[in-house]
XYZ file of C-alpha atoms in Angstrom:
785
model
C -141.605 24.583 67.729
C -142.822 27.397 66.252
C -143.245 31.509 67.266
C -145.935 32.811 69.256
C -144.977 36.439 69.667
C -141.321 38.201 68.702
C -141.769 41.876 70.183
C -138.572 43.840 71.010
C -138.980 46.538 73.036
C -135.424 48.651 72.754
C -132.573 47.602 71.527
C -129.579 49.856 70.539
C -131.739 52.689 68.098
C -135.145 50.536 67.706
C -137.062 50.249 69.876
C -141.322 49.446 69.882
C -140.933 46.775 67.075
C -143.826 44.219 67.234
C -144.013 42.592 63.966
C -147.371 39.614 63.661
C -145.785 36.481 64.064
C -147.978 33.795 61.748
C -147.307 31.030 60.485
C -145.992 30.137 56.932
C -144.427 33.170 55.406
C -143.982 36.578 56.634
C -141.823 39.136 55.293
C -139.966 41.327 56.707
C -138.584 44.569 54.533
C -136.994 48.022 53.942
C -134.296 49.942 53.919
C -130.953 49.195 54.441
C -130.492 50.394 58.201
C -134.153 50.108 59.093
C -133.319 47.848 62.036
C -133.742 44.635 60.508
C -130.730 43.336 61.325
C -130.783 45.623 65.251
C -134.265 43.406 65.118
C -132.951 40.104 63.733
C -130.019 40.092 66.031
C -132.459 41.369 69.305
C -134.669 38.131 68.724
C -131.862 35.785 69.010
C -130.863 37.220 72.234
C -133.734 36.740 74.009
C -135.013 33.335 72.440
C -130.935 33.071 74.201
C -128.817 35.333 75.777
C -125.955 33.079 75.068
C -126.535 33.774 71.613
C -124.366 36.585 71.951
C -121.402 35.060 72.446
C -121.056 32.934 69.255
C -123.831 35.700 66.807
C -120.869 36.518 63.721
C -120.727 39.259 62.743
C -120.793 40.608 67.079
C -123.664 41.862 68.141
C -123.894 45.669 66.763
C -126.149 47.861 70.166
C -123.614 46.154 73.665
C -126.582 46.124 75.789
C -128.653 43.925 75.946
C -131.943 43.799 74.051
C -135.780 44.526 76.305
C -138.947 42.141 74.277
C -140.882 39.697 74.901
C -141.184 35.511 73.560
C -143.206 33.471 73.418
C -142.697 30.242 71.740
C -143.835 27.398 71.275
C -142.785 24.028 71.554
C -144.835 19.934 71.806
C -147.913 22.146 72.483
C -146.552 23.853 75.560
C -145.576 28.028 75.361
C -142.136 29.302 76.280
C -141.370 32.826 77.412
C -137.146 33.560 76.988
C -136.899 36.771 78.782
C -133.535 36.008 80.073
C -134.213 34.001 82.893
C -136.148 31.195 80.393
C -133.907 30.086 77.249
C -134.609 28.431 73.821
C -131.884 25.682 74.911
C -134.068 25.796 78.515
C -136.923 23.762 76.324
C -135.272 22.254 73.508
C -132.466 20.570 71.734
C -131.167 23.218 70.169
C -128.038 24.933 71.265
C -127.130 28.898 70.977
C -124.697 27.511 68.820
C -127.041 25.491 66.805
C -129.540 28.660 66.529
C -126.920 30.620 65.099
C -125.214 28.661 62.267
C -129.055 27.033 60.965
C -132.310 28.597 62.398
C -130.505 31.659 60.961
C -129.771 32.563 57.502
C -128.138 35.833 57.320
C -126.731 37.829 53.978
C -122.871 37.453 54.726
C -123.861 33.247 54.797
C -125.036 32.935 51.238
C -123.389 36.088 49.990
C -119.866 33.271 50.096
C -116.346 33.867 48.728
C -115.228 31.648 46.315
C -112.248 30.178 47.874
C -112.442 26.992 49.047
C -111.490 26.754 52.861
C -114.455 29.617 53.186
C -117.271 26.209 51.591
C -115.213 23.762 54.060
C -116.369 26.523 57.248
C -119.200 26.836 56.249
C -120.918 23.916 55.364
C -118.873 22.963 59.047
C -120.736 25.587 61.057
C -124.505 25.058 58.728
C -124.114 21.828 59.749
C -123.552 22.162 63.641
C -119.678 20.202 62.934
C -117.351 20.866 65.121
C -114.760 20.616 62.587
C -113.744 24.367 63.086
C -113.689 24.296 66.000
C -112.556 21.668 66.511
C -108.970 22.586 63.619
C -108.960 25.976 65.000
C -109.179 24.211 68.792
C -106.277 22.652 67.733
C -104.348 26.143 66.605
C -105.163 26.569 70.339
C -103.492 24.139 71.793
C -100.816 24.348 69.646
C -100.601 27.795 70.809
C -101.025 27.054 74.433
C -98.444 24.402 74.241
C -96.425 25.862 71.945
C -96.307 22.989 69.604
C -94.485 23.349 65.953
C -97.406 22.057 63.021
C -95.400 18.909 62.034
C -93.732 17.343 64.872
C -95.540 18.929 68.149
C -92.085 20.053 69.083
C -91.835 23.575 71.465
C -91.541 26.205 68.971
C -89.183 28.544 69.118
C -90.877 30.465 67.098
C -91.172 34.088 68.109
C -94.971 34.140 67.923
C -94.328 31.445 70.839
C -92.183 33.971 72.626
C -89.366 31.840 71.525
C -90.718 28.676 74.268
C -88.279 26.259 72.331
C -85.532 28.281 73.326
C -86.873 29.166 76.350
C -87.314 25.419 77.432
C -84.103 24.596 76.130
C -81.961 27.449 77.311
C -83.798 27.104 81.148
C -83.054 23.880 81.593
C -79.573 24.885 79.965
C -79.288 26.944 82.605
C -81.089 25.231 85.668
C -78.493 21.571 84.939
C -75.300 24.538 85.377
C -76.045 26.023 87.992
C -77.125 22.573 89.973
C -74.021 21.991 88.876
C -72.454 24.754 90.592
C -74.253 24.418 93.483
C -72.924 21.650 93.948
C -69.831 21.874 93.471
C -70.557 25.356 96.371
C -71.437 22.288 98.260
C -68.218 20.654 97.883
C -66.203 23.484 97.663
C -68.083 25.502 100.941
C -68.073 28.617 97.492
C -71.301 29.878 99.589
C -68.770 30.873 102.415
C -65.866 33.174 100.215
C -66.667 35.856 101.561
C -66.921 35.695 105.523
C -63.359 33.666 104.796
C -62.420 36.383 102.219
C -62.631 38.741 105.601
C -61.311 36.351 108.031
C -57.956 35.876 106.310
C -58.095 39.620 105.549
C -58.613 40.038 108.861
C -56.062 36.768 109.486
C -53.398 38.893 106.678
C -53.907 42.301 108.835
C -53.105 40.567 111.865
C -50.193 38.648 110.593
C -48.728 41.523 109.237
C -48.181 43.766 112.338
C -47.413 41.283 114.079
C -44.548 40.743 111.365
C -43.682 44.453 112.115
C -43.153 44.386 115.362
C -40.466 41.103 114.463
C -39.081 43.725 111.997
C -39.224 46.557 114.243
C -37.786 43.899 117.221
C -35.428 42.317 114.678
C -33.885 46.468 113.294
C -33.691 46.915 117.032
C -31.910 43.703 117.920
C -29.360 44.134 114.198
C -28.885 47.408 115.141
C -27.926 46.091 119.313
C -25.777 43.233 117.284
C -24.158 45.417 115.494
C -24.235 47.893 117.880
C -21.974 44.821 119.421
C -19.929 44.697 116.307
C -18.727 47.274 115.547
C -17.176 48.235 119.494
C -15.649 44.461 118.852
C -14.221 45.945 115.665
C -12.912 48.558 116.720
C -11.551 47.370 120.116
C -10.103 44.790 118.460
C -8.454 46.397 115.709
C -6.962 48.482 118.293
C -4.863 45.261 119.777
C -4.093 44.143 116.859
C -1.801 46.944 116.382
C 0.221 45.602 119.615
C -0.007 41.689 118.240
C 1.237 42.648 114.701
C 4.658 41.082 115.912
C 3.500 38.007 115.863
C 1.723 35.867 113.706
C 0.600 32.329 112.209
C 4.258 31.629 110.225
C 6.385 32.399 112.878
C 4.372 29.982 115.241
C 4.926 27.439 112.807
C 8.397 27.938 112.633
C 9.035 27.737 115.847
C 7.666 24.844 116.472
C 9.142 23.116 113.431
C 11.913 23.652 114.721
C 10.998 22.815 117.821
C 9.929 19.242 116.247
C 13.529 19.387 114.175
C 15.443 19.853 117.278
C 12.600 16.916 119.476
C 13.980 14.869 116.351
C 16.793 16.008 115.167
C 18.686 15.198 119.246
C 16.123 11.747 119.722
C 18.260 10.901 116.012
C 21.412 11.931 117.600
C 21.342 10.512 120.956
C 20.113 6.838 118.717
C 23.488 7.632 116.976
C 25.491 7.598 119.622
C 23.508 4.631 120.888
C 24.594 2.914 116.526
C 28.210 4.021 117.158
C 28.267 2.231 120.348
C 27.270 -0.919 119.246
C 28.872 -0.538 116.603
C 31.579 0.070 117.862
C 30.676 -3.425 119.964
C 30.294 -5.037 116.871
C 33.542 -3.988 115.128
C 36.026 -5.837 118.390
C 33.308 -8.412 117.950
C 33.901 -8.439 114.968
C 37.807 -8.174 115.574
C 37.723 -11.111 118.763
C 35.824 -13.441 115.860
C 38.590 -13.228 113.289
C 41.024 -13.685 115.155
C 39.618 -16.482 117.208
C 39.329 -18.095 113.423
C 42.422 -16.749 112.064
C 44.336 -18.589 115.311
C 41.576 -21.690 113.934
C 43.118 -21.382 110.309
C 46.565 -21.081 111.139
C 46.363 -24.402 113.172
C 44.648 -26.432 110.526
C 47.508 -24.876 108.175
C 50.084 -26.387 110.587
C 48.488 -29.748 109.346
C 47.941 -29.410 106.343
C 51.594 -30.808 105.190
C 50.868 -33.459 107.657
C 46.763 -34.395 105.509
C 48.881 -33.880 102.831
C 51.349 -36.419 103.971
C 48.363 -38.561 105.311
C 46.402 -38.221 101.389
C 49.681 -39.790 99.271
C 49.909 -42.361 102.204
C 46.305 -43.236 101.345
C 46.235 -42.921 97.313
C 49.705 -45.061 97.471
C 47.543 -47.712 100.046
C 44.841 -46.974 97.307
C 47.331 -48.012 94.662
C 48.800 -50.891 96.095
C 45.270 -51.978 97.979
C 44.329 -52.779 93.359
C 47.312 -54.286 92.778
C 47.332 -56.916 96.210
C 43.634 -58.130 95.590
C 44.604 -59.486 91.930
C 47.907 -60.202 93.071
C 46.256 -62.311 96.324
C 43.118 -64.829 93.464
C 46.730 -65.145 91.204
C 48.796 -67.076 94.487
C 45.922 -68.608 95.710
C 45.747 -70.459 92.461
C 49.034 -70.153 91.790
C 50.340 -72.227 94.828
C 47.490 -75.016 93.569
C 48.984 -74.688 89.961
C 52.063 -75.144 91.447
C 52.081 -78.476 93.592
C 49.946 -80.032 90.535
C 52.759 -79.014 87.849
C 55.449 -80.540 90.203
C 53.384 -83.140 91.095
C 52.076 -83.549 87.414
C 54.931 -82.812 85.992
C 56.685 -86.082 88.508
C 54.235 -88.402 87.732
C 54.705 -88.154 83.189
C 58.426 -87.838 83.617
C 58.215 -91.155 86.289
C 56.029 -92.216 83.408
C 57.648 -91.341 80.195
C 60.804 -92.736 81.412
C 59.760 -95.904 82.120
C 57.963 -95.717 79.210
C 60.244 -93.982 76.968
C 56.854 -92.545 75.255
C 57.885 -88.716 74.200
C 54.797 -87.920 74.840
C 54.591 -87.779 78.091
C 57.889 -86.780 78.629
C 56.965 -84.088 76.485
C 53.539 -83.867 78.234
C 55.644 -83.513 81.421
C 57.902 -81.057 79.941
C 54.940 -78.858 79.848
C 53.652 -79.384 82.615
C 56.815 -78.676 84.228
C 56.990 -75.850 82.699
C 53.614 -74.401 83.804
C 54.117 -74.917 87.571
C 57.389 -73.142 86.949
C 55.368 -69.975 85.528
C 52.690 -70.221 88.600
C 55.724 -70.486 90.412
C 57.014 -66.950 88.832
C 53.417 -65.536 89.399
C 52.463 -66.492 93.117
C 56.736 -65.654 93.579
C 55.436 -61.253 92.493
C 51.891 -62.323 93.543
C 53.448 -62.549 97.079
C 55.968 -59.495 97.233
C 52.609 -57.479 95.853
C 50.783 -58.343 98.887
C 53.838 -57.594 101.044
C 54.455 -53.761 99.482
C 50.490 -53.437 100.406
C 50.336 -54.240 103.936
C 53.788 -51.470 103.793
C 51.280 -49.361 103.063
C 48.949 -50.162 104.196
C 50.695 -49.363 107.846
C 51.837 -46.375 105.963
C 48.878 -44.517 105.727
C 47.515 -46.002 109.319
C 51.241 -43.632 111.056
C 50.442 -40.461 108.979
C 46.763 -40.386 108.911
C 48.234 -40.303 113.040
C 50.884 -38.052 112.453
C 48.326 -35.538 110.519
C 46.375 -36.223 113.834
C 43.353 -37.667 112.957
C 42.463 -41.074 115.143
C 41.738 -43.503 113.587
C 42.215 -46.984 113.820
C 41.957 -49.012 110.090
C 42.932 -47.503 106.986
C 39.171 -47.488 105.856
C 39.017 -43.638 108.643
C 41.631 -42.058 107.011
C 39.537 -41.160 104.158
C 36.472 -39.615 105.826
C 39.072 -37.753 107.911
C 40.970 -36.446 105.163
C 37.569 -35.815 103.882
C 36.349 -33.431 106.771
C 39.771 -32.427 107.602
C 39.444 -30.422 103.267
C 35.462 -29.182 105.120
C 36.721 -27.182 108.282
C 39.794 -25.774 106.534
C 38.454 -25.004 104.160
C 35.194 -23.854 105.938
C 37.757 -21.846 108.431
C 38.916 -19.781 105.234
C 35.381 -18.917 104.340
C 34.348 -17.519 107.850
C 37.752 -15.817 107.718
C 37.025 -14.083 104.902
C 33.982 -13.191 105.372
C 34.440 -12.230 108.835
C 37.454 -10.130 107.450
C 34.753 -8.608 104.676
C 32.117 -7.853 107.648
C 34.902 -6.473 109.991
C 34.819 -3.671 107.038
C 31.265 -3.459 106.431
C 30.633 -2.591 110.380
C 34.227 0.449 110.391
C 33.313 1.123 107.225
C 29.197 1.448 108.814
C 30.489 3.064 111.617
C 32.913 5.406 110.124
C 29.554 6.470 108.462
C 27.552 7.184 111.913
C 30.851 9.105 113.365
C 30.553 11.282 110.664
C 26.283 12.318 110.317
C 27.202 12.405 114.670
C 29.199 15.343 113.044
C 26.818 16.606 110.947
C 23.633 16.402 112.861
C 25.387 17.807 115.603
C 26.588 21.216 113.643
C 22.595 21.130 112.240
C 21.307 20.862 116.112
C 24.003 23.704 116.833
C 22.493 26.137 114.431
C 18.436 25.408 114.713
C 19.157 26.168 118.744
C 20.636 29.672 117.372
C 17.478 29.820 114.735
C 15.381 28.817 117.428
C 16.579 31.335 120.525
C 16.718 34.167 117.833
C 13.249 33.707 117.542
C 11.581 33.978 120.891
C 14.445 36.764 121.669
C 12.212 39.023 118.651
C 9.512 38.044 119.778
C 10.194 38.621 123.301
C 8.858 36.162 124.982
C 10.690 33.034 126.467
C 9.261 30.235 125.173
C 7.648 28.530 122.204
C 4.030 28.298 124.396
C 4.416 32.158 125.361
C 4.439 33.084 121.839
C 1.652 31.036 120.719
C -0.508 32.340 123.999
C 0.655 35.505 121.670
C -1.082 34.625 118.619
C -3.273 32.138 119.822
C -5.165 36.032 121.034
C -4.099 37.488 117.930
C -6.252 35.014 116.347
C -9.043 34.799 118.294
C -8.642 38.480 118.535
C -8.271 38.747 114.551
C -11.450 36.137 114.218
C -13.973 38.474 115.826
C -13.154 40.890 114.398
C -13.188 39.771 110.805
C -16.866 37.677 112.148
C -17.640 41.655 113.588
C -16.388 42.699 109.922
C -18.247 40.320 108.015
C -21.051 41.530 109.832
C -20.772 44.695 109.112
C -19.615 44.207 105.871
C -22.784 41.598 105.280
C -25.344 44.753 106.604
C -24.012 47.455 105.320
C -21.620 46.287 102.338
C -17.336 47.208 102.363
C -16.503 51.254 103.479
C -14.591 53.437 101.147
C -11.876 53.167 103.308
C -9.053 50.520 104.171
C -8.464 52.516 108.001
C -10.018 51.047 110.416
C -11.634 53.895 111.884
C -12.569 54.959 108.672
C -14.922 52.287 108.679
C -15.361 52.480 112.286
C -17.234 55.849 111.025
C -18.642 54.889 107.410
C -20.323 52.039 109.573
C -21.675 54.705 113.166
C -23.620 56.327 109.974
C -24.991 52.866 109.233
C -26.401 51.966 111.899
C -27.607 55.475 112.411
C -29.426 55.181 109.087
C -30.680 51.740 110.333
C -33.243 52.468 113.423
C -33.710 56.499 111.720
C -37.523 55.148 111.170
C -37.584 52.998 114.228
C -37.618 54.515 117.589
C -35.272 51.690 119.237
C -35.694 53.142 122.880
C -39.294 52.239 122.791
C -38.711 48.228 120.900
C -38.217 45.268 122.803
C -35.377 43.989 121.045
C -35.776 40.602 123.117
C -39.143 39.625 121.706
C -36.874 39.234 118.648
C -37.656 35.662 117.249
C -35.799 34.380 113.899
C -37.965 31.273 113.691
C -41.708 33.430 114.436
C -40.809 36.557 111.901
C -40.094 33.675 109.301
C -42.852 31.986 109.923
C -45.153 34.607 110.272
C -42.662 35.716 106.770
C -44.245 32.616 105.633
C -47.877 33.261 106.930
C -48.204 35.945 105.720
C -47.399 35.172 102.520
C -49.209 32.148 102.814
C -52.326 34.407 103.781
C -51.667 36.852 101.157
C -52.251 33.660 98.285
C -54.820 31.789 100.457
C -56.596 35.564 99.736
C -55.355 36.591 96.229
C -56.674 33.163 95.176
C -59.610 33.438 97.478
C -60.618 37.225 95.522
C -59.351 34.584 92.195
C -62.064 31.967 92.927
C -64.887 35.048 94.873
C -64.438 36.797 91.626
C -64.696 33.859 88.968
C -68.092 33.110 92.052
C -69.397 36.462 91.665
C -68.922 35.893 87.612
C -70.925 33.215 87.744
C -73.283 34.778 90.009
C -73.144 37.377 87.736
C -74.035 34.627 84.553
C -76.694 32.799 86.375
C -78.351 36.213 86.738
C -77.672 37.266 83.299
C -78.985 34.449 81.865
C -81.716 33.726 83.554
C -83.245 37.596 82.920
C -82.244 36.911 79.762
C -84.681 34.241 79.463
C -88.709 35.756 78.309
C -90.218 33.938 81.293
C -92.953 35.983 81.663
C -95.211 34.184 79.500
C -95.110 31.204 81.014
C -94.914 32.276 84.759
C -96.146 35.676 84.839
C -93.331 36.838 85.759
C -89.738 37.256 84.819
C -86.611 35.365 87.081
C -84.083 36.743 88.363
C -81.101 35.542 91.247
C -82.513 37.481 93.678
C -80.056 35.724 96.626
C -76.416 35.643 95.685
C -76.050 32.511 97.074
C -76.914 28.774 97.448
C -80.034 29.063 97.790
C -80.638 31.712 95.830
C -79.235 29.392 92.919
C -81.534 26.551 94.201
C -84.982 29.169 94.047
C -84.203 30.233 90.926
C -82.717 26.478 89.243
C -86.059 25.762 90.603
C -88.315 28.581 89.275
C -86.363 27.450 85.985
C -87.839 24.341 86.210
C -91.344 25.869 86.701
C -90.798 27.606 83.515
C -89.610 24.165 81.926
C -92.040 21.709 83.402
C -94.315 25.138 82.880
C -93.609 24.799 79.275
C -93.620 21.182 79.258
C -96.580 20.630 79.900
C -98.809 22.957 78.113
C -96.680 21.099 75.624
C -97.531 17.402 77.061
C -101.055 18.180 77.606
C -101.534 20.437 74.306
C -100.292 16.902 72.804
C -102.464 14.943 74.812
C -105.806 17.435 74.260
C -104.106 16.728 70.753
C -104.336 13.501 70.350
C -108.097 13.606 71.911
C -109.398 16.452 69.244
C -107.714 14.209 66.517
C -109.986 11.241 67.424
C -113.047 13.573 68.118
C -111.555 15.095 64.652
C -112.248 11.368 62.727
C -115.979 11.152 64.861
C -117.008 14.568 63.670
C -115.665 14.115 60.589
C -117.940 11.245 59.597
C -121.430 12.905 61.957
C -120.558 14.934 58.467
C -121.015 12.677 56.140
C -123.843 10.845 57.579
C -125.901 14.184 57.979
C -125.348 14.864 54.066
C -127.039 11.605 53.495
C -126.989 10.614 50.426
C -131.651 10.115 50.614
C -131.483 13.377 52.884
C -133.875 16.245 53.281
C -130.517 17.894 52.219
C -130.762 16.326 48.071
C -134.536 16.695 48.753
C -134.661 19.720 48.647
C -131.403 21.073 46.607
C -133.030 18.923 43.886
C -135.827 21.186 44.269
C -135.379 24.146 44.654
C -132.805 23.708 41.297
C -136.339 21.578 39.333
C -134.086 18.253 38.693
C -130.694 20.510 38.002
C -129.120 18.246 40.918
C -130.336 14.705 42.783
C -127.872 14.622 45.121
C -125.893 16.415 48.093
C -122.898 14.915 49.401
C -119.695 16.052 52.014
C -116.464 14.255 50.264
C -114.327 13.744 53.997
C -110.869 14.103 53.172
C -110.830 17.501 51.083
C -113.106 18.656 53.913
C -116.341 19.753 51.655
C -119.631 19.512 50.532
C -120.047 18.308 47.009
C -122.742 18.291 44.904
C -124.453 15.382 41.380
C -125.416 16.776 39.066
C -128.370 14.773 36.728
C -125.730 13.588 34.811
C -123.657 12.175 37.642
C -121.172 14.366 36.918
C -119.815 16.285 40.712
C -119.060 19.155 41.755
C -117.369 21.208 44.127
C -119.297 24.545 45.586
C -116.149 26.583 44.046
C -116.995 25.481 40.140
C -120.848 26.054 40.904
C -122.601 29.523 40.254
C -123.469 31.954 42.863
C -127.520 31.678 43.220
C -126.788 27.262 42.431
C -124.449 28.053 45.543
C -127.305 30.052 47.903
C -129.282 27.756 46.314
C -127.466 24.844 47.757
C -126.610 26.508 50.605
C -130.207 26.729 51.680
C -131.138 23.410 50.884
C -127.714 22.325 52.787
C -129.307 24.629 55.755
C -133.086 23.667 56.344
C -131.611 19.753 55.839
C -129.323 20.587 59.564
C -132.123 21.925 60.838
C -134.998 19.481 59.654
C -132.689 16.691 61.762
C -132.081 19.122 65.013
C -136.175 18.945 65.639
C -135.564 15.087 65.060
C -137.914 15.760 61.917
C -140.004 18.033 62.970
C -141.046 21.767 61.511
C -139.529 25.032 63.457
C -139.226 28.128 62.553
C -135.991 30.216 59.864
C -134.850 33.304 60.137
C -133.482 35.239 57.292
C -131.899 38.569 56.195
C -132.072 37.799 52.477
C -130.757 34.379 51.491
C -131.835 35.351 48.652
C -129.749 38.605 47.785
C -127.598 36.863 44.992
C -130.438 35.587 43.081
C -131.742 36.231 39.380
C -135.823 36.083 38.835
C -136.018 32.653 38.482
C -133.296 31.545 41.789
C -135.533 34.468 43.364
C -138.663 32.607 41.986
C -137.396 29.316 42.394
C -136.668 30.076 46.159
C -140.257 31.315 47.242
C -141.032 28.490 45.841
C -139.177 26.507 48.159
C -139.459 28.449 50.675
C -143.598 28.665 50.364
C -143.891 24.643 50.542
C -142.254 24.705 53.518
C -144.197 26.777 54.424
C -147.116 24.092 53.859
C -145.389 20.819 55.229
C -145.363 23.571 58.060
C -142.577 25.862 58.797
C -142.635 29.304 59.931
C -140.895 31.202 57.645
C -139.647 35.257 59.244
C -138.272 36.611 55.659
C -136.293 40.133 56.283
C -135.025 41.963 53.579
C -133.921 44.696 51.553
C -134.633 43.954 47.973
C -137.819 45.338 46.365
C -138.938 42.610 44.239
C -139.290 40.882 47.617
C -141.803 43.395 48.943
C -143.977 44.004 45.597
C -143.370 41.011 43.837
C -142.860 38.004 45.943
C -145.147 39.041 48.511
C -147.979 39.705 45.793
C -146.675 35.973 43.817
C -147.596 34.495 46.886
C -150.090 36.106 48.874
C -147.379 36.740 52.521
C -147.824 38.538 55.590
C -146.253 41.715 55.351
C -145.228 43.833 57.370
C -143.029 47.183 56.849
C -140.804 49.289 58.844
C -139.356 52.247 58.328
C -135.780 54.408 58.546
C -134.815 54.792 61.828
C -134.060 58.044 61.710
C -138.200 58.451 61.753
C -139.662 59.004 64.664
C -141.571 55.866 65.339
C -141.497 52.908 64.183
C -145.214 51.768 62.196
C -145.537 47.811 61.096
C -147.454 48.137 57.724
C -149.573 45.244 56.974
C -150.500 43.760 53.656
C -152.030 40.372 52.212
């Protein structure tokens, strides 16, 4: 690919510049400000109109150039006139044209910092690492991300995006919480509720005032009536001062006492009468008892004789019992003894036996003794019988009806008991008679005292009634009741007046009444009593209204507090929203446009938009950064591939350095070009001399250009690429250019360096075009070989 024609008609101050386009190396020389750079800028823009967007530095002229460029590529010729561009006929893009096929003095006159070397390598090699880094930086800027963690940054250069994001998110959350509260508590209706409450409160206060005036009127009427009652009762009570409850109580007590004492008197008289009957009865009984006692006492002597006879009988009875037994025994013994004695005497007489005679004597004596005993016993039995008969006789004489001795003793005992009982009864009855007579005496004495007491009570009772000028206690009681009723009415009236106005400083009822009349007048001083219907007063209604007014007032205060709090909340939300710098994110500032729930929801939605916009920018940037990170890795690999050890860059660099350097490579980790010296030492561009660096980057550019053209030759536009080279390196550079020309490369060399225009042109027999200063009236081209 070569230039057939490169004519510039007009570009800023440059016009009619038509240097020849020959094969090989052509030199276009001229002093500074001769228009060489303008010619190069115009040439580039005619070749590729888009080149102006990637040119660095930017074009010096704002208008597009006019001219005629014909390019031959693949045997065909194309005119680049603005409609057809270089990228339409080849794979060369505007950035390739600028960075590879054009060498300007700022490309090779490099500073010594490593970052610039790296960026230049990327630029020359059409590698997008710098662009990627720029895009990455722009993506970070677009997403407002931190360099390390890719978080949303709060840096000022990013308009504090992180803080805006967090504050907007927090504010939106606070707003939504509050809108939920607004919904729950109907806070959006606070103002309407406040107005309703104010109206209700005003109406209730008016009704309360009406009730209060009615109450005052009713109170005035009531207290006026109480004052009239007080005055009238005071007058009547003066006439009833002599009637009192104590005297009535005394009268009642006297009446009760009289009734009781009279009843007691009647009872005493009844008791006395009963007691007198009792005494008479006791006397009669005592008389009967004494008569009975006398009769018994008269029999007492005969009873004693019977008792003595009974005792004698009992003595004889004991003797008779033994005598009877002895009598029976001695009777048989005596008979036996006599018989035995007679027999024994006969036998003794017959036998003449002394013992028999002695025994007979003994038996005779025994019989005699038994006879004596028998006689004695018979006598005793006779005495016993006599005493028995005496007992029965004396007992019958004593009045006992007995048939046997055995009945005498119980009869005597019964008599003794009867006599003792009668005597005891007489004694007791006599004591009873004494007691009854004493009690009778006491009753008669008590009756006398009670009669005296009744007389006194009747006198006192009559005196009290007479003093009160009444006929009976009932009449007195009526007057007392009347007085108490009047006094109660007056006291009630007085208490009502005292409760309302207090106690006047006066003792006289008339003076008090006068004071209260003045108080009544003051009570209604502010009320037109005649215009107020006192009947409308209702205490329950008044209390209801008072409670309602108080309640409404409290509700209004609470509502006002809520409204104030609500307004403060709204102000706070509005202030916080306006303090957020949202302009850079959504193109406008935020605020609470409508102080309502809808307004808050709209603001929360706008805040969400801010948050979403920041997050979306951040997330999209992160995703894009991830993509470009992968692309960067690929680009780094591409760059490494461009610098193959046996590639044209190494060959050209070895040639232009006279074999001192044998290889050009790219260190992907350090992002820089490195060279290998003949001795195997690896060096970075920063340790090379400026001339060597120029040679290195020129070789690199030629290599990249050749690779872009598919290893075909093309054209190079060089603007003093060897400006800093010494004569030796300048000659080596032109040798390299000549070799490139021999390989088919078309080279347009623009220079202001005299060594090139005076020495290199002649030495290598180059086509040379001389440009004059733009201050000349015309531009001319001096062509020489």
